[in-house]
Amino acid sequence: MDRKRCCVKLSVQPSRGLVDEKFIVLVQKVPPGLQLTVHALHQCEDGHHWEAFAHYTANAAGTVNVAEDPSEGGTYSGVEQMGLLWSLRPVPGSQPGLRLRRRNVQTPMEVTISVYHGHQTGGFVGHIPLASVLVERWYMAPGVRRTSFKERGLNAALFLPPGPGPFPGILDLWGGGGNIVEYRAALLASRGFASLALDYLTLKTLQKTGKMESLEYFEAAYKVLQQHPEISSSRIAVLGLSLGTSVTLKLDAYSKIVKPRCAVCISGSHVQPVDGSVADIFAYCDKNASNIRFSEENQMISRDLLLPVPTDPALKVDVGQLQCPLLLVVGEDDQNWPAYESAMDIKQMMEQAGNNHLLTILSYPNTGHLIEPPYTPHTRASLFTSFPTREKSMVLWGGETVSHSRAQEDSWRKVLAFFRENLHGGRSPVAPLSSHL
């Protein structure tokens, strides 16, 4: 096709938006029946390139609407409005074990959307696109405020929504990788929830005291939310993922200080030495190290470390003591934690205790461990630095890309609805889900 005779129009609306918002990719002014490839390219903060692409055929009007038209091949197929994001993968030749995560949430994730002539499958760098558009994807909405928090011995980042407040608060606890992970807290603040992203596996504390953080550390973080002038002290939740689930359930069941309005636990378990600390969870797993398996690709499968679910009450949180609504988000193909088996045992324990009316379980088939905000690329396996040894291993997280991506989108909206119901009394938060930058 003569590019001079084809003034292709490519648009992405909105071109600036939050990462959990959909966009519409529209190609116009091409010959009817023309075969095209729509391509997405992102360079992450560590310099690696990620790409996704899909094959389309222009309709009789000479247009392709990615939100409505089926992809005929590429990194996804069928009608997938956001497939150009959730099917992103490292470009050929990249080092193995990469995972796409945003560190600096105060700048956008930039994605170049391009359209190419023909059904291309690779070598995009050597081809000249017919048109390109730069798209910005943000975790922080305009007006969201970020503050580093180093007081009271804590290492955290606080995100406050726009406006005067008071806002409901969320204590955001990630898993066993350590360091502060900010992007979920930033996105929650963009949706109207003041969020404190807490690092509880920091090496500095371990090196200084020789031990990991105690329950009092998490209680101090909870008090930060309670005592903040722009946060409603009676409307606070705890959100945990992976190891963060272990901490969340223990706080909710046993702490005399942490009394959340509700709790959300993603991809985790209640199995742990009840009288122990975070360090004792690692020690318990180490005792069962012989249960670790490896896939055919030599990827570590650690879900059996906590299986079978023990019957000894000293080895699992007494969820029968929970007094607040609990939402469990579970991937049925989680290869890292026995999240599904744990959820079923939690359900049984709460039924026996008579508080199962507080429990909601979202269980997703063919979904792995890393259940992230919508349109985050699915990572089935990646290189992971375990704590506290800092050893790197190729870890199998599990999941099938399409099902996992569906689960991320569905669960995020239900998590937000759960927080709205329990922290806002059903009223909408400051930032509706459809808001654009």
Tab-separated table of C-alpha atoms in Angstrom:
chain	number	residue	atom	x	y	z
A	1	MET	CA	0.000	0.000	0.000
A	2	ASP	CA	1.225	3.472	-0.878
A	3	ARG	CA	1.517	5.362	2.412
A	4	LYS	CA	1.211	8.669	0.553
A	5	ARG	CA	-2.237	7.642	-0.678
A	6	CYS	CA	-3.348	6.447	2.733
A	7	CYS	CA	-3.600	9.146	5.382
A	8	VAL	CA	-4.364	6.790	8.236
A	9	LYS	CA	-6.025	8.274	11.301
A	10	LEU	CA	-5.272	6.572	14.625
A	11	SER	CA	-6.909	7.738	17.842
A	12	VAL	CA	-6.920	6.487	21.423
A	13	GLN	CA	-9.573	7.859	23.767
A	14	PRO	CA	-8.818	8.757	26.436
A	15	SER	CA	-5.121	9.092	25.716
A	16	ARG	CA	-4.535	9.936	29.403
A	17	GLY	CA	-6.305	7.902	32.049
A	18	LEU	CA	-6.013	5.806	35.158
A	19	VAL	CA	-4.683	2.286	34.742
A	20	ASP	CA	-8.022	0.708	35.643
A	21	GLU	CA	-9.902	2.637	32.941
A	22	LYS	CA	-10.644	1.354	29.477
A	23	PHE	CA	-9.705	3.175	26.291
A	24	ILE	CA	-10.937	2.964	22.706
A	25	VAL	CA	-8.421	2.434	19.902
A	26	LEU	CA	-9.829	3.505	16.534
A	27	VAL	CA	-8.161	3.234	13.114
A	28	GLN	CA	-9.827	5.215	10.310
A	29	LYS	CA	-9.345	6.209	6.677
A	30	VAL	CA	-7.839	2.975	5.380
A	31	PRO	CA	-8.988	0.992	2.326
A	32	PRO	CA	-11.832	-1.436	3.118
A	33	GLY	CA	-10.581	-4.973	3.624
A	34	LEU	CA	-7.020	-3.845	4.369
A	35	GLN	CA	-5.127	-6.100	6.766
A	36	LEU	CA	-3.602	-4.184	9.681
A	37	THR	CA	-1.599	-4.862	12.822
A	38	VAL	CA	-2.236	-2.739	15.912
A	39	HIS	CA	0.830	-2.756	18.160
A	40	ALA	CA	1.529	-1.577	21.716
A	41	LEU	CA	5.056	-0.892	22.998
A	42	HIS	CA	6.139	0.053	26.513
A	43	GLN	CA	9.600	0.631	27.938
A	44	CYS	CA	9.510	-0.010	31.671
A	45	GLU	CA	11.588	1.769	34.282
A	46	ASP	CA	14.369	-0.820	34.212
A	47	GLY	CA	14.779	-0.341	30.469
A	48	HIS	CA	13.120	-3.521	29.227
A	49	HIS	CA	10.640	-3.352	26.363
A	50	TRP	CA	7.209	-4.975	26.422
A	51	GLU	CA	4.916	-5.376	23.434
A	52	ALA	CA	1.524	-6.676	22.366
A	53	PHE	CA	-0.055	-6.814	18.927
A	54	ALA	CA	-3.219	-7.920	17.183
A	55	HIS	CA	-4.295	-8.516	13.586
A	56	TYR	CA	-7.372	-6.812	12.165
A	57	THR	CA	-9.101	-6.342	8.827
A	58	ALA	CA	-10.681	-2.964	8.064
A	59	ASN	CA	-14.446	-3.003	7.548
A	60	ALA	CA	-16.382	-1.586	4.594
A	61	ALA	CA	-16.080	1.906	6.062
A	62	GLY	CA	-12.295	1.601	6.240
A	63	THR	CA	-12.145	1.471	10.038
A	64	VAL	CA	-10.992	-0.813	12.837
A	65	ASN	CA	-12.422	-0.381	16.325
A	66	VAL	CA	-10.401	-2.474	18.767
A	67	ALA	CA	-13.243	-2.268	21.307
A	68	GLU	CA	-15.695	-3.905	18.884
A	69	ASP	CA	-13.790	-5.786	16.186
A	70	PRO	CA	-12.237	-9.231	16.669
A	71	SER	CA	-8.502	-9.741	16.562
A	72	GLU	CA	-7.627	-12.453	14.056
A	73	GLY	CA	-4.308	-13.273	15.708
A	74	GLY	CA	-1.384	-11.868	17.655
A	75	THR	CA	-0.908	-11.831	21.411
A	76	TYR	CA	-4.674	-12.153	21.830
A	77	SER	CA	-7.665	-13.045	19.675
A	78	GLY	CA	-11.330	-12.102	19.561
A	79	VAL	CA	-12.919	-8.875	20.778
A	80	GLU	CA	-10.681	-7.617	23.582
A	81	GLN	CA	-10.912	-3.891	24.211
A	82	MET	CA	-7.900	-3.846	26.556
A	83	GLY	CA	-5.962	-6.758	25.077
A	84	LEU	CA	-3.177	-4.420	23.959
A	85	LEU	CA	-2.353	-3.917	27.643
A	86	TRP	CA	-3.075	-7.166	29.443
A	87	SER	CA	-1.310	-9.231	26.761
A	88	LEU	CA	1.887	-7.165	26.914
A	89	ARG	CA	4.961	-9.404	27.086
A	90	PRO	CA	8.729	-8.882	26.922
A	91	VAL	CA	9.960	-8.423	23.367
A	92	PRO	CA	11.784	-11.406	21.840
A	93	GLY	CA	15.336	-11.719	23.124
A	94	SER	CA	14.584	-10.234	26.550
A	95	GLN	CA	16.036	-11.826	29.640
A	96	PRO	CA	13.756	-14.460	31.188
A	97	GLY	CA	11.705	-13.932	34.309
A	98	LEU	CA	10.612	-10.316	33.859
A	99	ARG	CA	7.592	-8.851	35.639
A	100	LEU	CA	6.068	-5.473	34.814
A	101	ARG	CA	5.624	-3.306	37.924
A	102	ARG	CA	5.521	0.468	38.317
A	103	ARG	CA	7.846	1.944	40.929
A	104	ASN	CA	7.457	5.707	40.426
A	105	VAL	CA	3.722	6.258	40.580
A	106	GLN	CA	4.108	10.022	40.246
A	107	THR	CA	4.864	9.618	36.544
A	108	PRO	CA	2.738	7.772	33.986
A	109	MET	CA	3.243	4.456	32.305
A	110	GLU	CA	3.733	5.443	28.657
A	111	VAL	CA	2.540	3.128	25.896
A	112	THR	CA	2.998	3.788	22.180
A	113	ILE	CA	0.075	2.478	20.142
A	114	SER	CA	0.904	2.062	16.434
A	115	VAL	CA	-0.776	0.657	13.357
A	116	TYR	CA	1.164	-1.258	10.674
A	117	HIS	CA	0.272	-2.427	7.195
A	118	GLY	CA	-0.340	-6.165	6.942
A	119	HIS	CA	-0.474	-8.861	9.568
A	120	GLN	CA	2.946	-8.544	11.215
A	121	THR	CA	4.236	-10.955	13.832
A	122	GLY	CA	7.589	-9.463	14.767
A	123	GLY	CA	10.427	-7.179	13.840
A	124	PHE	CA	8.342	-4.088	14.505
A	125	VAL	CA	11.429	-1.951	15.104
A	126	GLY	CA	12.370	-2.408	11.455
A	127	HIS	CA	8.964	-1.389	10.126
A	128	ILE	CA	7.596	2.120	9.694
A	129	PRO	CA	4.115	2.490	11.238
A	130	LEU	CA	1.261	4.078	9.349
A	131	ALA	CA	0.420	6.080	12.482
A	132	SER	CA	1.301	6.178	16.187
A	133	VAL	CA	-0.180	7.643	19.372
A	134	LEU	CA	1.417	7.991	22.813
A	135	VAL	CA	-0.857	6.916	25.664
A	136	GLU	CA	-0.388	7.760	29.358
A	137	ARG	CA	-1.621	5.390	32.050
A	138	TRP	CA	-1.596	6.802	35.577
A	139	TYR	CA	-1.878	5.306	39.049
A	140	MET	CA	-2.252	8.759	40.616
A	141	ALA	CA	-5.212	10.899	39.615
A	142	PRO	CA	-4.807	14.699	39.574
A	143	GLY	CA	-4.881	16.022	43.116
A	144	VAL	CA	-3.783	12.803	44.832
A	145	ARG	CA	-1.099	13.590	47.415
A	146	ARG	CA	1.809	11.314	48.274
A	147	THR	CA	3.823	11.588	51.490
A	148	SER	CA	6.742	9.441	52.606
A	149	PHE	CA	6.212	8.369	56.199
A	150	LYS	CA	9.277	7.537	58.273
A	151	GLU	CA	7.974	8.370	61.752
A	152	ARG	CA	7.323	5.932	64.638
A	153	GLY	CA	9.844	3.541	63.133
A	154	LEU	CA	7.652	2.964	60.087
A	155	ASN	CA	8.661	2.849	56.452
A	156	ALA	CA	5.569	3.735	54.456
A	157	ALA	CA	3.989	5.946	51.821
A	158	LEU	CA	0.659	7.650	52.447
A	159	PHE	CA	-1.649	8.564	49.565
A	160	LEU	CA	-4.527	10.970	50.127
A	161	PRO	CA	-7.361	11.558	47.638
A	162	PRO	CA	-8.130	15.012	46.274
A	163	GLY	CA	-10.270	17.251	48.433
A	164	PRO	CA	-10.612	18.050	52.134
A	165	GLY	CA	-11.762	14.699	53.538
A	166	PRO	CA	-12.259	13.067	55.928
A	167	PHE	CA	-11.612	9.975	53.831
A	168	PRO	CA	-11.946	6.295	54.624
A	169	GLY	CA	-8.549	4.674	55.099
A	170	ILE	CA	-6.896	1.464	53.929
A	171	LEU	CA	-3.749	-0.189	55.288
A	172	ASP	CA	-2.172	-1.814	52.214
A	173	LEU	CA	0.050	-4.845	52.870
A	174	TRP	CA	1.945	-6.586	50.067
A	175	GLY	CA	3.749	-9.916	50.152
A	176	GLY	CA	7.117	-11.479	50.782
A	177	GLY	CA	9.238	-9.445	48.395
A	178	GLY	CA	9.849	-6.612	50.837
A	179	ASN	CA	10.159	-2.864	50.185
A	180	ILE	CA	7.298	-0.441	49.666
A	181	VAL	CA	4.960	-1.276	46.803
A	182	GLU	CA	2.998	1.876	46.078
A	183	TYR	CA	0.977	1.480	42.911
A	184	ARG	CA	-2.115	-0.163	44.404
A	185	ALA	CA	-2.287	2.377	47.228
A	186	ALA	CA	-1.949	5.214	44.719
A	187	LEU	CA	-4.786	3.792	42.638
A	188	LEU	CA	-6.972	3.330	45.715
A	189	ALA	CA	-6.395	6.980	46.611
A	190	SER	CA	-7.419	7.881	43.079
A	191	ARG	CA	-10.686	6.095	43.860
A	192	GLY	CA	-11.315	8.009	47.078
A	193	PHE	CA	-9.569	5.910	49.739
A	194	ALA	CA	-6.656	7.228	51.798
A	195	SER	CA	-4.114	4.413	51.597
A	196	LEU	CA	-0.944	3.629	53.511
A	197	ALA	CA	1.472	1.341	51.645
A	198	LEU	CA	3.610	-0.280	54.328
A	199	ASP	CA	7.014	-1.945	54.076
A	200	TYR	CA	7.192	-4.580	56.794
A	201	LEU	CA	10.079	-6.699	55.521
A	202	THR	CA	12.685	-3.974	55.261
A	203	LEU	CA	16.269	-5.182	55.466
A	204	LYS	CA	17.215	-2.153	57.577
A	205	THR	CA	15.056	-3.353	60.442
A	206	LEU	CA	16.302	-6.915	60.116
A	207	GLN	CA	19.938	-5.801	60.116
A	208	LYS	CA	19.441	-3.408	63.035
A	209	THR	CA	17.447	-5.615	65.405
A	210	GLY	CA	18.038	-9.113	64.073
A	211	LYS	CA	14.307	-9.743	63.807
A	212	MET	CA	11.363	-8.980	61.588
A	213	GLU	CA	8.568	-6.627	62.457
A	214	SER	CA	6.214	-7.561	65.298
A	215	LEU	CA	2.468	-7.092	65.587
A	216	GLU	CA	3.087	-3.724	67.218
A	217	TYR	CA	4.645	-2.435	63.992
A	218	PHE	CA	1.397	-3.001	62.095
A	219	GLU	CA	-0.636	-1.548	64.934
A	220	ALA	CA	1.491	1.601	64.755
A	221	ALA	CA	0.745	1.855	61.041
A	222	TYR	CA	-2.960	1.444	61.729
A	223	LYS	CA	-2.774	4.265	64.277
A	224	VAL	CA	-1.268	6.539	61.630
A	225	LEU	CA	-4.478	6.173	59.663
A	226	GLN	CA	-6.659	6.485	62.764
A	227	GLN	CA	-5.000	9.678	63.962
A	228	HIS	CA	-4.618	11.466	60.641
A	229	PRO	CA	-6.805	14.614	60.523
A	230	GLU	CA	-7.988	13.872	56.980
A	231	ILE	CA	-8.937	10.236	57.638
A	232	SER	CA	-12.087	9.001	59.349
A	233	SER	CA	-10.884	6.938	62.317
A	234	SER	CA	-13.986	4.738	62.288
A	235	ARG	CA	-13.796	3.880	58.570
A	236	ILE	CA	-10.552	1.958	58.088
A	237	ALA	CA	-9.927	-1.322	56.260
A	238	VAL	CA	-6.953	-3.643	55.867
A	239	LEU	CA	-5.938	-5.049	52.477
A	240	GLY	CA	-3.416	-7.874	52.190
A	241	LEU	CA	-1.938	-9.836	49.314
A	242	SER	CA	-0.016	-13.100	49.677
A	243	LEU	CA	1.988	-12.846	52.922
A	244	GLY	CA	0.045	-9.653	53.589
A	245	THR	CA	-3.040	-11.859	53.938
A	246	SER	CA	-1.395	-13.718	56.819
A	247	VAL	CA	-0.750	-10.434	58.597
A	248	THR	CA	-4.213	-9.070	57.827
A	249	LEU	CA	-6.063	-12.066	59.236
A	250	LYS	CA	-3.929	-12.172	62.358
A	251	LEU	CA	-4.449	-8.474	63.026
A	252	ASP	CA	-8.182	-8.732	62.507
A	253	ALA	CA	-8.557	-11.765	64.762
A	254	TYR	CA	-6.231	-10.955	67.642
A	255	SER	CA	-5.216	-7.295	67.797
A	256	LYS	CA	-6.830	-5.126	70.457
A	257	ILE	CA	-5.923	-2.013	68.445
A	258	VAL	CA	-6.650	-2.953	64.845
A	259	LYS	CA	-10.432	-3.029	64.523
A	260	PRO	CA	-11.104	-2.538	60.818
A	261	ARG	CA	-14.494	-1.897	59.308
A	262	CYS	CA	-13.702	-4.612	56.734
A	263	ALA	CA	-10.798	-6.594	55.270
A	264	VAL	CA	-9.775	-7.868	51.837
A	265	CYS	CA	-7.336	-10.763	51.431
A	266	ILE	CA	-5.928	-11.679	48.017
A	267	SER	CA	-4.063	-14.904	47.220
A	268	GLY	CA	-3.153	-15.831	50.762
A	269	SER	CA	-3.755	-18.166	53.675
A	270	HIS	CA	-4.663	-18.266	57.348
A	271	VAL	CA	-2.107	-21.025	58.005
A	272	GLN	CA	0.649	-19.776	60.339
A	273	PRO	CA	1.920	-20.282	63.885
A	274	VAL	CA	-0.676	-18.227	65.757
A	275	ASP	CA	1.654	-17.301	68.616
A	276	GLY	CA	4.517	-16.364	66.294
A	277	SER	CA	5.682	-13.362	64.300
A	278	VAL	CA	6.162	-12.816	60.578
A	279	ALA	CA	9.536	-14.520	60.988
A	280	ASP	CA	7.802	-17.613	62.346
A	281	ILE	CA	5.735	-17.869	59.163
A	282	PHE	CA	8.972	-18.133	57.192
A	283	ALA	CA	10.314	-20.657	59.706
A	284	TYR	CA	7.155	-22.752	59.377
A	285	CYS	CA	7.557	-22.782	55.602
A	286	ASP	CA	11.225	-23.718	55.929
A	287	LYS	CA	10.256	-26.794	57.950
A	288	ASN	CA	8.197	-27.960	54.997
A	289	ALA	CA	10.817	-27.112	52.365
A	290	SER	CA	10.784	-30.696	51.128
A	291	ASN	CA	7.285	-30.005	49.774
A	292	ILE	CA	8.625	-27.580	47.179
A	293	ARG	CA	8.222	-28.855	43.628
A	294	PHE	CA	9.471	-27.651	40.252
A	295	SER	CA	7.720	-27.445	36.905
A	296	GLU	CA	9.088	-28.897	33.685
A	297	GLU	CA	10.605	-25.465	33.042
A	298	ASN	CA	12.342	-25.628	36.459
A	299	GLN	CA	10.025	-23.011	37.966
A	300	MET	CA	9.482	-23.265	41.712
A	301	ILE	CA	6.047	-24.344	42.969
A	302	SER	CA	5.709	-23.534	46.664
A	303	ARG	CA	1.967	-23.905	47.274
A	304	ASP	CA	2.482	-27.235	49.068
A	305	LEU	CA	4.509	-25.606	51.851
A	306	LEU	CA	1.256	-25.007	53.735
A	307	LEU	CA	-0.538	-28.182	52.659
A	308	PRO	CA	-2.372	-30.098	53.800
A	309	VAL	CA	-4.197	-27.376	55.722
A	310	PRO	CA	-3.491	-28.294	59.347
A	311	THR	CA	-6.179	-29.241	61.839
A	312	ASP	CA	-4.086	-28.015	64.785
A	313	PRO	CA	-5.692	-24.717	65.903
A	314	ALA	CA	-2.268	-23.437	66.935
A	315	LEU	CA	-1.243	-23.428	63.271
A	316	LYS	CA	-3.964	-21.271	61.758
A	317	VAL	CA	-5.680	-18.011	62.575
A	318	ASP	CA	-8.960	-18.483	64.403
A	319	VAL	CA	-11.111	-16.771	61.792
A	320	GLY	CA	-14.119	-17.592	63.942
A	321	GLN	CA	-13.120	-14.540	65.967
A	322	LEU	CA	-13.405	-12.153	63.022
A	323	GLN	CA	-15.991	-9.454	63.590
A	324	CYS	CA	-15.803	-7.513	60.323
A	325	PRO	CA	-16.772	-8.350	56.727
A	326	LEU	CA	-14.035	-10.321	54.965
A	327	LEU	CA	-13.555	-10.611	51.204
A	328	LEU	CA	-11.267	-13.375	49.937
A	329	VAL	CA	-9.979	-13.172	46.352
A	330	VAL	CA	-8.660	-16.527	45.187
A	331	GLY	CA	-6.996	-17.846	42.048
A	332	GLU	CA	-7.737	-21.542	41.619
A	333	ASP	CA	-4.457	-22.069	39.725
A	334	ASP	CA	-2.321	-20.317	42.344
A	335	GLN	CA	0.991	-22.202	42.332
A	336	ASN	CA	2.594	-20.071	45.050
A	337	TRP	CA	0.124	-20.229	47.947
A	338	PRO	CA	-2.720	-22.696	48.640
A	339	ALA	CA	-5.214	-19.853	48.418
A	340	TYR	CA	-8.190	-21.923	47.288
A	341	GLU	CA	-7.722	-24.682	49.886
A	342	SER	CA	-7.247	-22.030	52.570
A	343	ALA	CA	-10.404	-20.197	51.512
A	344	MET	CA	-12.423	-23.403	51.759
A	345	ASP	CA	-11.056	-24.080	55.252
A	346	ILE	CA	-11.750	-20.487	56.304
A	347	LYS	CA	-15.314	-20.912	55.074
A	348	GLN	CA	-15.726	-24.113	57.084
A	349	MET	CA	-14.236	-22.551	60.221
A	350	MET	CA	-16.490	-19.501	59.984
A	351	GLU	CA	-19.562	-21.667	59.375
A	352	GLN	CA	-18.759	-23.623	62.533
A	353	ALA	CA	-18.213	-20.394	64.475
A	354	GLY	CA	-21.424	-18.835	63.201
A	355	ASN	CA	-19.815	-15.777	61.592
A	356	ASN	CA	-19.838	-16.967	57.981
A	357	HIS	CA	-22.332	-14.199	57.163
A	358	LEU	CA	-19.280	-11.920	57.199
A	359	LEU	CA	-17.471	-13.911	54.495
A	360	THR	CA	-17.468	-13.371	50.732
A	361	ILE	CA	-15.257	-15.482	48.450
A	362	LEU	CA	-14.360	-14.577	44.875
A	363	SER	CA	-12.823	-17.704	43.341
A	364	TYR	CA	-11.523	-17.609	39.768
A	365	PRO	CA	-10.658	-20.676	37.641
A	366	ASN	CA	-7.395	-20.680	35.672
A	367	THR	CA	-6.192	-17.701	37.700
A	368	GLY	CA	-2.798	-17.510	39.358
A	369	HIS	CA	-1.268	-15.850	42.391
A	370	LEU	CA	-0.503	-12.333	41.156
A	371	ILE	CA	-3.992	-10.835	41.033
A	372	GLU	CA	-3.248	-7.192	40.251
A	373	PRO	CA	-5.247	-4.103	39.186
A	374	PRO	CA	-7.023	-4.392	35.817
A	375	TYR	CA	-5.063	-4.684	32.581
A	376	THR	CA	-1.785	-5.440	34.354
A	377	PRO	CA	0.019	-7.957	32.105
A	378	HIS	CA	-0.335	-11.512	33.350
A	379	THR	CA	2.927	-12.941	34.658
A	380	ARG	CA	2.779	-16.726	34.870
A	381	ALA	CA	6.354	-17.050	36.148
A	382	SER	CA	9.059	-14.564	37.055
A	383	LEU	CA	12.350	-14.131	38.834
A	384	PHE	CA	11.632	-13.462	42.504
A	385	THR	CA	13.952	-12.330	45.276
A	386	SER	CA	12.816	-14.116	48.415
A	387	PHE	CA	12.996	-12.631	51.876
A	388	PRO	CA	15.028	-12.706	54.058
A	389	THR	CA	17.733	-14.620	52.156
A	390	ARG	CA	17.535	-12.329	49.072
A	391	GLU	CA	18.057	-15.398	46.914
A	392	LYS	CA	16.641	-15.229	43.400
A	393	SER	CA	14.483	-18.036	42.046
A	394	MET	CA	12.270	-18.526	39.016
A	395	VAL	CA	8.847	-18.783	40.640
A	396	LEU	CA	5.709	-20.208	39.037
A	397	TRP	CA	2.741	-18.008	39.956
A	398	GLY	CA	0.189	-19.792	37.784
A	399	GLY	CA	-2.783	-18.699	35.739
A	400	GLU	CA	-3.846	-18.668	32.095
A	401	THR	CA	-3.552	-15.250	30.480
A	402	VAL	CA	-7.128	-14.629	29.336
A	403	SER	CA	-8.811	-16.063	32.439
A	404	HIS	CA	-6.343	-14.361	34.753
A	405	SER	CA	-6.881	-11.013	33.047
A	406	ARG	CA	-10.652	-11.392	33.322
A	407	ALA	CA	-10.251	-12.158	37.024
A	408	GLN	CA	-8.131	-9.055	37.604
A	409	GLU	CA	-10.745	-6.812	36.032
A	410	ASP	CA	-13.701	-8.445	37.769
A	411	SER	CA	-12.103	-8.692	41.207
A	412	TRP	CA	-10.854	-5.089	41.216
A	413	ARG	CA	-14.326	-3.722	40.600
A	414	LYS	CA	-15.776	-5.978	43.279
A	415	VAL	CA	-13.049	-5.010	45.748
A	416	LEU	CA	-13.834	-1.324	45.161
A	417	ALA	CA	-17.554	-2.039	45.574
A	418	PHE	CA	-16.812	-3.936	48.813
A	419	PHE	CA	-14.844	-0.995	50.175
A	420	ARG	CA	-17.555	1.459	49.111
A	421	GLU	CA	-20.249	-0.592	50.810
A	422	ASN	CA	-18.381	-1.006	54.077
A	423	LEU	CA	-16.438	2.258	54.284
A	424	HIS	CA	-18.820	4.672	52.567
A	425	GLY	CA	-22.089	3.077	53.584
A	426	GLY	CA	-22.780	2.325	49.939
A	427	ARG	CA	-22.129	5.882	48.769
A	428	SER	CA	-19.740	6.481	45.894
A	429	PRO	CA	-16.184	7.529	46.766
A	430	VAL	CA	-14.688	10.804	45.617
A	431	ALA	CA	-13.477	9.464	42.269
A	432	PRO	CA	-15.989	7.437	40.239
A	433	LEU	CA	-14.617	4.517	38.266
A	434	SER	CA	-15.303	6.285	34.978
A	435	SER	CA	-13.265	9.399	35.767
A	436	HIS	CA	-10.575	10.375	33.262
A	437	LEU	CA	-7.508	12.520	33.667
